[in-house]
Amino acid sequence: MFDPSTLAVAMSEPHLTVPPAGPMRTCIATGEEGAPEKMIRFVVGPEGDAVPDLARQLPGRGMWVRAERAALERAIEKKLFSKAARAPVKTSPDLADRVERLLLDRVLADLGRARRAGRAVAGFVKVEQMIGRGQAGLIVVADEADGDGLQKLRATGLRLERLGDAAALGGIFGREQAVYVAIARDDAGGAFIERISAGASRWRGFRLNSAG
């Protein structure tokens, strides 16, 4: 069990720490082992509910689920959190949706840090300019990205990740929408590319691997 204030910090500032690597964990839904980076850790919260711990920092015994919506939905349906905790554990009806949103927010927070550090730009023209200068290391596109613009960016051979919708990306840059974003190659100021790319892939994998 932990103090509610600890939970508030972990949930509101997920981008401040990078979880360290650890030993293989076993998914309570599938029984399969996997690296912590491929899992989502849960702990029992102060109210006896299953709390997602994306930063893997909250105290308490961890319960691990593959970072896939289908696995989490199975854990909820079969009451596997209670079985793992050997005690009643509540799961909110929107837990899977909350996890998906937390995964997205975590990446958007890192993207916001990259923007504030002057390492990210939005808008097709600015993205093209960064690519032309040989500074771009990662392209991020919204779900709405399609057509010639997307194909042109793919043809550059740069790493490309889909992340959220145009409104979500636009909010990072103080505009209504942003379909195309470029992140500069990493330097001593921070390893933004790896964090954003890995986070986007994790969010997308959770979202796509659904029982529905």
mmCIF file of C-alpha atoms in Angstrom:
data_model
loop_
_atom_site.group_PDB
_atom_site.id
_atom_site.type_symbol
_atom_site.label_atom_id
_atom_site.label_comp_id
_atom_site.label_asym_id
_atom_site.label_seq_id
_atom_site.Cartn_x
_atom_site.Cartn_y
_atom_site.Cartn_z
ATOM 1 C CA MET A 1 0.000 0.000 0.000
ATOM 2 C CA PHE A 2 1.193 3.550 -0.626
ATOM 3 C CA ASP A 3 0.295 7.137 0.104
ATOM 4 C CA PRO A 4 -2.194 8.697 -2.365
ATOM 5 C CA SER A 5 0.206 11.601 -2.942
ATOM 6 C CA THR A 6 2.766 9.135 -4.312
ATOM 7 C CA LEU A 7 0.174 7.911 -6.781
ATOM 8 C CA ALA A 8 -0.670 11.470 -7.818
ATOM 9 C CA VAL A 9 2.944 12.228 -8.686
ATOM 10 C CA ALA A 10 3.394 8.982 -10.581
ATOM 11 C CA MET A 11 0.254 9.577 -12.634
ATOM 12 C CA SER A 12 0.697 13.304 -13.322
ATOM 13 C CA GLU A 13 4.418 13.324 -14.120
ATOM 14 C CA PRO A 14 5.037 10.068 -15.992
ATOM 15 C CA HIS A 15 7.717 11.603 -18.205
ATOM 16 C CA LEU A 16 10.156 12.598 -15.491
ATOM 17 C CA THR A 17 11.771 9.208 -15.055
ATOM 18 C CA VAL A 18 12.749 6.363 -17.348
ATOM 19 C CA PRO A 19 12.022 2.938 -15.851
ATOM 20 C CA PRO A 20 15.194 0.885 -15.449
ATOM 21 C CA ALA A 21 15.525 -2.464 -17.181
ATOM 22 C CA GLY A 22 14.797 -5.490 -15.022
ATOM 23 C CA PRO A 23 14.448 -9.274 -15.017
ATOM 24 C CA MET A 24 11.820 -11.098 -17.047
ATOM 25 C CA ARG A 25 8.272 -10.914 -15.712
ATOM 26 C CA THR A 26 5.284 -13.233 -16.067
ATOM 27 C CA CYS A 27 2.009 -11.920 -17.454
ATOM 28 C CA ILE A 28 -0.921 -12.783 -15.187
ATOM 29 C CA ALA A 29 -3.229 -13.004 -18.228
ATOM 30 C CA THR A 30 -1.209 -15.181 -20.612
ATOM 31 C CA GLY A 31 1.323 -16.882 -18.352
ATOM 32 C CA GLU A 32 4.070 -15.826 -20.767
ATOM 33 C CA GLU A 33 7.358 -14.297 -19.674
ATOM 34 C CA GLY A 34 8.555 -11.011 -21.101
ATOM 35 C CA ALA A 35 10.855 -8.079 -20.517
ATOM 36 C CA PRO A 36 9.433 -5.318 -18.295
ATOM 37 C CA GLU A 37 9.490 -3.000 -21.326
ATOM 38 C CA LYS A 38 6.899 -5.272 -22.972
ATOM 39 C CA MET A 39 4.679 -5.340 -19.896
ATOM 40 C CA ILE A 40 2.574 -2.998 -17.804
ATOM 41 C CA ARG A 41 3.025 -3.147 -14.055
ATOM 42 C CA PHE A 42 0.026 -2.804 -11.752
ATOM 43 C CA VAL A 43 -0.121 -2.469 -7.978
ATOM 44 C CA VAL A 44 -2.992 -2.509 -5.524
ATOM 45 C CA GLY A 45 -3.919 1.089 -4.709
ATOM 46 C CA PRO A 46 -5.082 2.625 -1.423
ATOM 47 C CA GLU A 47 -8.714 1.884 -2.314
ATOM 48 C CA GLY A 48 -8.014 -1.737 -3.202
ATOM 49 C CA ASP A 49 -8.087 -1.107 -6.942
ATOM 50 C CA ALA A 50 -5.671 -2.095 -9.702
ATOM 51 C CA VAL A 51 -3.435 0.907 -10.437
ATOM 52 C CA PRO A 52 -1.274 1.043 -13.589
ATOM 53 C CA ASP A 53 2.333 1.889 -12.737
ATOM 54 C CA LEU A 54 3.904 2.784 -16.088
ATOM 55 C CA ALA A 55 7.019 4.223 -14.442
ATOM 56 C CA ARG A 56 7.431 1.013 -12.410
ATOM 57 C CA GLN A 57 8.143 3.011 -9.258
ATOM 58 C CA LEU A 58 5.130 2.619 -6.991
ATOM 59 C CA PRO A 59 5.690 0.522 -3.879
ATOM 60 C CA GLY A 60 3.967 -2.795 -3.452
ATOM 61 C CA ARG A 61 3.952 -6.151 -5.122
ATOM 62 C CA GLY A 62 3.789 -5.790 -8.885
ATOM 63 C CA MET A 63 1.258 -7.603 -11.065
ATOM 64 C CA TRP A 64 2.376 -7.711 -14.688
ATOM 65 C CA VAL A 65 0.291 -7.763 -17.857
ATOM 66 C CA ARG A 66 1.491 -7.812 -21.449
ATOM 67 C CA ALA A 67 1.246 -4.340 -22.992
ATOM 68 C CA GLU A 68 -1.735 -5.391 -25.082
ATOM 69 C CA ARG A 69 -5.349 -4.392 -24.592
ATOM 70 C CA ALA A 70 -6.525 -7.975 -25.136
ATOM 71 C CA ALA A 71 -4.323 -9.250 -22.311
ATOM 72 C CA LEU A 72 -5.538 -6.550 -19.930
ATOM 73 C CA GLU A 73 -9.167 -7.183 -20.864
ATOM 74 C CA ARG A 74 -8.662 -10.888 -20.128
ATOM 75 C CA ALA A 75 -7.089 -10.083 -16.747
ATOM 76 C CA ILE A 76 -10.091 -7.924 -15.903
ATOM 77 C CA GLU A 77 -12.716 -10.379 -17.161
ATOM 78 C CA LYS A 78 -11.197 -13.379 -15.390
ATOM 79 C CA LYS A 79 -10.502 -11.440 -12.164
ATOM 80 C CA LEU A 80 -6.837 -12.331 -12.452
ATOM 81 C CA PHE A 81 -5.671 -9.310 -10.455
ATOM 82 C CA SER A 82 -7.419 -10.727 -7.386
ATOM 83 C CA LYS A 83 -5.865 -14.114 -8.036
ATOM 84 C CA ALA A 84 -2.381 -12.613 -8.377
ATOM 85 C CA ALA A 85 -2.780 -10.461 -5.267
ATOM 86 C CA ARG A 86 -4.454 -13.244 -3.309
ATOM 87 C CA ALA A 87 -6.993 -10.681 -2.179
ATOM 88 C CA PRO A 88 -9.973 -8.865 -3.706
ATOM 89 C CA VAL A 89 -8.836 -6.241 -6.232
ATOM 90 C CA LYS A 90 -11.256 -3.855 -7.918
ATOM 91 C CA THR A 91 -10.917 -2.981 -11.594
ATOM 92 C CA SER A 92 -12.727 0.025 -13.031
ATOM 93 C CA PRO A 93 -14.755 -0.495 -16.233
ATOM 94 C CA ASP A 94 -12.570 2.029 -18.058
ATOM 95 C CA LEU A 95 -9.209 0.601 -16.927
ATOM 96 C CA ALA A 96 -8.111 -0.420 -20.440
ATOM 97 C CA ASP A 97 -9.040 3.004 -21.802
ATOM 98 C CA ARG A 98 -7.147 4.688 -18.963
ATOM 99 C CA VAL A 99 -4.033 2.648 -19.668
ATOM 100 C CA GLU A 100 -4.189 3.495 -23.372
ATOM 101 C CA ARG A 101 -4.497 7.193 -22.524
ATOM 102 C CA LEU A 102 -1.638 7.033 -20.013
ATOM 103 C CA LEU A 103 0.594 5.377 -22.593
ATOM 104 C CA LEU A 104 -0.231 8.141 -25.078
ATOM 105 C CA ASP A 105 0.189 10.921 -22.520
ATOM 106 C CA ARG A 106 3.585 9.567 -21.569
ATOM 107 C CA VAL A 107 4.873 9.861 -25.143
ATOM 108 C CA LEU A 108 3.247 13.246 -25.694
ATOM 109 C CA ALA A 109 4.989 14.484 -22.543
ATOM 110 C CA ASP A 110 8.362 13.466 -23.967
ATOM 111 C CA LEU A 111 7.468 15.104 -27.273
ATOM 112 C CA GLY A 112 6.620 18.278 -25.376
ATOM 113 C CA ARG A 113 10.003 18.182 -23.675
ATOM 114 C CA ALA A 114 11.667 17.807 -27.086
ATOM 115 C CA ARG A 115 9.764 20.845 -28.362
ATOM 116 C CA ARG A 116 10.745 22.951 -25.361
ATOM 117 C CA ALA A 117 14.352 21.937 -25.881
ATOM 118 C CA GLY A 118 14.160 23.152 -29.481
ATOM 119 C CA ARG A 119 14.483 19.602 -30.785
ATOM 120 C CA ALA A 120 11.067 19.162 -32.442
ATOM 121 C CA VAL A 121 9.108 21.003 -35.132
ATOM 122 C CA ALA A 122 5.589 20.618 -36.526
ATOM 123 C CA GLY A 123 4.154 21.249 -39.983
ATOM 124 C CA PHE A 124 5.120 19.647 -43.284
ATOM 125 C CA VAL A 125 7.302 22.537 -44.455
ATOM 126 C CA LYS A 126 9.290 22.704 -41.218
ATOM 127 C CA VAL A 127 9.624 18.925 -41.202
ATOM 128 C CA GLU A 128 10.979 18.996 -44.760
ATOM 129 C CA GLN A 129 13.421 21.742 -43.810
ATOM 130 C CA MET A 130 14.767 19.771 -40.856
ATOM 131 C CA ILE A 131 15.157 16.731 -43.071
ATOM 132 C CA GLY A 132 16.888 18.797 -45.752
ATOM 133 C CA ARG A 133 19.424 20.059 -43.216
ATOM 134 C CA GLY A 134 20.156 16.472 -42.219
ATOM 135 C CA GLN A 135 19.022 17.144 -38.637
ATOM 136 C CA ALA A 136 15.919 14.935 -38.422
ATOM 137 C CA GLY A 137 16.197 11.601 -36.685
ATOM 138 C CA LEU A 138 12.535 10.661 -36.242
ATOM 139 C CA ILE A 139 9.276 11.521 -37.994
ATOM 140 C CA VAL A 140 6.028 11.370 -36.023
ATOM 141 C CA VAL A 141 2.719 11.484 -37.873
ATOM 142 C CA ALA A 142 -0.884 11.676 -36.728
ATOM 143 C CA ASP A 143 -3.503 9.042 -37.533
ATOM 144 C CA GLU A 144 -4.819 11.378 -40.234
ATOM 145 C CA ALA A 145 -1.537 11.323 -42.192
ATOM 146 C CA ASP A 146 -2.075 9.839 -45.643
ATOM 147 C CA GLY A 147 -1.409 10.334 -49.323
ATOM 148 C CA ASP A 148 1.582 11.886 -51.055
ATOM 149 C CA GLY A 149 2.875 13.710 -47.973
ATOM 150 C CA LEU A 150 3.132 10.512 -45.965
ATOM 151 C CA GLN A 151 4.687 8.609 -48.852
ATOM 152 C CA LYS A 152 7.255 11.355 -49.372
ATOM 153 C CA LEU A 153 8.323 11.177 -45.725
ATOM 154 C CA ARG A 154 8.487 7.399 -45.790
ATOM 155 C CA ALA A 155 10.751 7.614 -48.827
ATOM 156 C CA THR A 156 13.373 9.448 -46.756
ATOM 157 C CA GLY A 157 14.186 6.222 -44.932
ATOM 158 C CA LEU A 158 13.935 7.947 -41.558
ATOM 159 C CA ARG A 159 12.264 6.163 -38.666
ATOM 160 C CA LEU A 160 8.545 6.996 -38.725
ATOM 161 C CA GLU A 161 5.991 6.470 -35.965
ATOM 162 C CA ARG A 162 2.256 7.098 -35.794
ATOM 163 C CA LEU A 163 1.142 8.760 -32.578
ATOM 164 C CA GLY A 164 -2.341 9.943 -31.678
ATOM 165 C CA ASP A 165 -4.433 12.278 -33.783
ATOM 166 C CA ALA A 166 -3.722 15.694 -35.241
ATOM 167 C CA ALA A 167 -5.372 17.478 -32.326
ATOM 168 C CA ALA A 168 -3.199 15.680 -29.766
ATOM 169 C CA LEU A 169 0.003 16.484 -31.657
ATOM 170 C CA GLY A 170 -1.151 20.040 -32.320
ATOM 171 C CA GLY A 171 -1.669 20.671 -28.630
ATOM 172 C CA ILE A 172 2.031 20.062 -28.015
ATOM 173 C CA PHE A 173 2.924 22.871 -30.414
ATOM 174 C CA GLY A 174 0.237 25.361 -29.433
ATOM 175 C CA ARG A 175 -1.856 24.856 -32.544
ATOM 176 C CA GLU A 176 -5.189 23.225 -33.300
ATOM 177 C CA GLN A 177 -3.703 20.435 -35.372
ATOM 178 C CA ALA A 178 -0.364 18.990 -36.405
ATOM 179 C CA VAL A 179 -0.184 16.034 -38.759
ATOM 180 C CA TYR A 180 3.583 15.907 -39.277
ATOM 181 C CA VAL A 181 6.314 16.323 -36.653
ATOM 182 C CA ALA A 182 10.080 15.884 -36.853
ATOM 183 C CA ILE A 183 12.454 15.326 -33.935
ATOM 184 C CA ALA A 184 16.117 16.253 -34.291
ATOM 185 C CA ARG A 185 18.829 13.671 -33.910
ATOM 186 C CA ASP A 186 19.710 13.104 -30.275
ATOM 187 C CA ASP A 187 22.590 14.946 -28.689
ATOM 188 C CA ALA A 188 23.865 15.449 -25.172
ATOM 189 C CA GLY A 189 20.643 17.334 -24.370
ATOM 190 C CA GLY A 190 18.550 14.173 -24.164
ATOM 191 C CA ALA A 191 17.756 10.895 -25.876
ATOM 192 C CA PHE A 192 14.372 12.014 -27.163
ATOM 193 C CA ILE A 193 14.268 9.823 -30.249
ATOM 194 C CA GLU A 194 14.554 6.491 -28.464
ATOM 195 C CA ARG A 195 12.041 7.435 -25.762
ATOM 196 C CA ILE A 196 9.489 8.816 -28.215
ATOM 197 C CA SER A 197 9.891 5.999 -30.732
ATOM 198 C CA ALA A 198 9.673 3.273 -28.080
ATOM 199 C CA GLY A 199 6.735 4.961 -26.378
ATOM 200 C CA ALA A 200 4.818 5.425 -29.624
ATOM 201 C CA SER A 201 5.355 1.779 -30.538
ATOM 202 C CA ARG A 202 4.216 0.676 -27.078
ATOM 203 C CA TRP A 203 1.052 2.793 -27.258
ATOM 204 C CA ARG A 204 0.246 1.603 -30.757
ATOM 205 C CA GLY A 205 0.873 -2.040 -29.845
ATOM 206 C CA PHE A 206 -1.481 -1.803 -26.880
ATOM 207 C CA ARG A 207 -4.133 -0.132 -28.977
ATOM 208 C CA LEU A 208 -3.997 -2.554 -31.902
ATOM 209 C CA ASN A 209 -3.848 -5.775 -29.902
ATOM 210 C CA SER A 210 -7.441 -5.779 -28.794
ATOM 211 C CA ALA A 211 -9.783 -8.713 -28.279
ATOM 212 C CA GLY A 212 -12.354 -6.788 -30.290
#
